[in-house]
mmCIF file of C-alpha atoms in Angstrom:
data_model
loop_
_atom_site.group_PDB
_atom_site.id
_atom_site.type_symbol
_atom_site.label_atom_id
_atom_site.label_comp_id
_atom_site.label_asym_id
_atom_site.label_seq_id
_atom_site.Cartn_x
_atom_site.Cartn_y
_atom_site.Cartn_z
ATOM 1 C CA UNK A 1 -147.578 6.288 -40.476
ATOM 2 C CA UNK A 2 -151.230 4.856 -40.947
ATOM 3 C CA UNK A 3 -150.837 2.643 -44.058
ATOM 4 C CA UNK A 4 -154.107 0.691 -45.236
ATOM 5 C CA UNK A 5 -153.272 -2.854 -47.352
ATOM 6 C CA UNK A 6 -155.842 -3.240 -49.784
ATOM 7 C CA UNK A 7 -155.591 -6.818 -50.921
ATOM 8 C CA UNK A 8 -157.069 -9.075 -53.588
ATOM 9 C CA UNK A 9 -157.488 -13.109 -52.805
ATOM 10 C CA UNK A 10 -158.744 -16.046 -54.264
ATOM 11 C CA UNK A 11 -162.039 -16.651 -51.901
ATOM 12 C CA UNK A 12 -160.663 -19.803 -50.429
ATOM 13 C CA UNK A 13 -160.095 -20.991 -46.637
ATOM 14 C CA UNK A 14 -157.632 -19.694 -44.597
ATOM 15 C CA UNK A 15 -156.442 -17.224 -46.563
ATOM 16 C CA UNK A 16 -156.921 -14.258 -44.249
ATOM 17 C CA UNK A 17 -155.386 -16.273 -41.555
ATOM 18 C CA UNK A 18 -152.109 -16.006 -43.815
ATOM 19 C CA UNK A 19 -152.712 -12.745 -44.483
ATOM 20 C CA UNK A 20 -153.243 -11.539 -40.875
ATOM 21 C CA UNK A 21 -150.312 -14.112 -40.142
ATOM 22 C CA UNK A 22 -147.602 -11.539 -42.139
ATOM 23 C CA UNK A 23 -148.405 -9.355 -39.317
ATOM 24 C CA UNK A 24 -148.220 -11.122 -36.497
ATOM 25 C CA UNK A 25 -144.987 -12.655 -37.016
ATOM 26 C CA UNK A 26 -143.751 -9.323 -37.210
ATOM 27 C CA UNK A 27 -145.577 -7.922 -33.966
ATOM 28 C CA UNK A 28 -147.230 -5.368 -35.881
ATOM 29 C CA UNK A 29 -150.901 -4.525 -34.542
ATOM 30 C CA UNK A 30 -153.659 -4.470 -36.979
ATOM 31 C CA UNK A 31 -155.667 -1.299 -35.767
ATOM 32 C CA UNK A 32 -158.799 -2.873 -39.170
ATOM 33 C CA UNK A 33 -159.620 -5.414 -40.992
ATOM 34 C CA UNK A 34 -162.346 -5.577 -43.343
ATOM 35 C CA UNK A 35 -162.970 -8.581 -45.689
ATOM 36 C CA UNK A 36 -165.974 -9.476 -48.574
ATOM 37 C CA UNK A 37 -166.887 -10.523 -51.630
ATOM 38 C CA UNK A 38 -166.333 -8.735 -54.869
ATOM 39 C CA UNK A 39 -169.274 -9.263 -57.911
ATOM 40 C CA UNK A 40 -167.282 -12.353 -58.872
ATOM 41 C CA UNK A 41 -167.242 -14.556 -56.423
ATOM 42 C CA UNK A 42 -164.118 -16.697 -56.441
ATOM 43 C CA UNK A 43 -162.140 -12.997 -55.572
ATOM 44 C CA UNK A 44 -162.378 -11.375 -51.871
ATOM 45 C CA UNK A 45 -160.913 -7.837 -51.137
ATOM 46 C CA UNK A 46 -159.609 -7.390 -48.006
ATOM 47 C CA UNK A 47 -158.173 -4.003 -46.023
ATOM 48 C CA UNK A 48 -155.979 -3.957 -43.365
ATOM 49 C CA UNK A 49 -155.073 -1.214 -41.531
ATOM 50 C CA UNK A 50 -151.690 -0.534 -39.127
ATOM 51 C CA UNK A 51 -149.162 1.917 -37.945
ATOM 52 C CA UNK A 52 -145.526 0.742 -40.264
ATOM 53 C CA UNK A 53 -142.924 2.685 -41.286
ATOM 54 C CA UNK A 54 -142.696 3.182 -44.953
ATOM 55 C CA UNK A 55 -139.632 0.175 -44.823
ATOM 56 C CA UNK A 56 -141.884 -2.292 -43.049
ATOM 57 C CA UNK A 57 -144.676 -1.388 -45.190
ATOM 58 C CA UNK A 58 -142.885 -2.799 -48.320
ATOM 59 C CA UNK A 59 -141.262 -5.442 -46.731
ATOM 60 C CA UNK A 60 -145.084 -6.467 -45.692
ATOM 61 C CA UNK A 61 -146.006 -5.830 -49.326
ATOM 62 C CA UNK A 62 -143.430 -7.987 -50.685
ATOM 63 C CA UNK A 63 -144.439 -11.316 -48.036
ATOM 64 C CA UNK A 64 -147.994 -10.920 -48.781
ATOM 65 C CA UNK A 65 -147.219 -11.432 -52.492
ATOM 66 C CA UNK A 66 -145.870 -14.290 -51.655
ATOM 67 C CA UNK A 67 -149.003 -16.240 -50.268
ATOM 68 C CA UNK A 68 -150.050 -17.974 -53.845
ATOM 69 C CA UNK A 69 -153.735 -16.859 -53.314
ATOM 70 C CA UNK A 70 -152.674 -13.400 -53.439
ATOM 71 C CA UNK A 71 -153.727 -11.546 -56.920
ATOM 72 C CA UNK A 72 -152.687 -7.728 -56.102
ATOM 73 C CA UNK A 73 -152.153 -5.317 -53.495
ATOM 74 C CA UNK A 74 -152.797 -1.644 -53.436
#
């Protein structure tokens, strides 16, 4: 199923290297990715797109809320 992670961050360094690194450890391609500012500036939004099962999904959910720049996830 095509499941899109909407994610807020603190708009520091690195961060969507963590973020993209949830994935990769788990060998799950990332068909998107789209990052940028929001009006305030210290918070990024970032979408990622990929083709998880609805388990892997929340497992995914659960280790991205994990990485302490993380505010939410939709």
């Amino acid at each position: 199923m095509k499941k899109t992670f909407v994610i807020e961050v603190g708009n520091q360094p690195g961060v969507l290297y963590r973020l993209v690194n949830v994935f990769y450890k788990r060998k799950i391609n990332i068909s998107a990715v789209n990052a940028f500012e929001t009006k305030d500036k210290s918070i990024s939004q970032v979408s990622i797109t990929t083709d998880v099962s609805k388990e892997m999904a929340e497992k995914i959910n659960k280790q991205i809320y994990k990485i302490i720049e993380v505010i939410g996830v939709k």
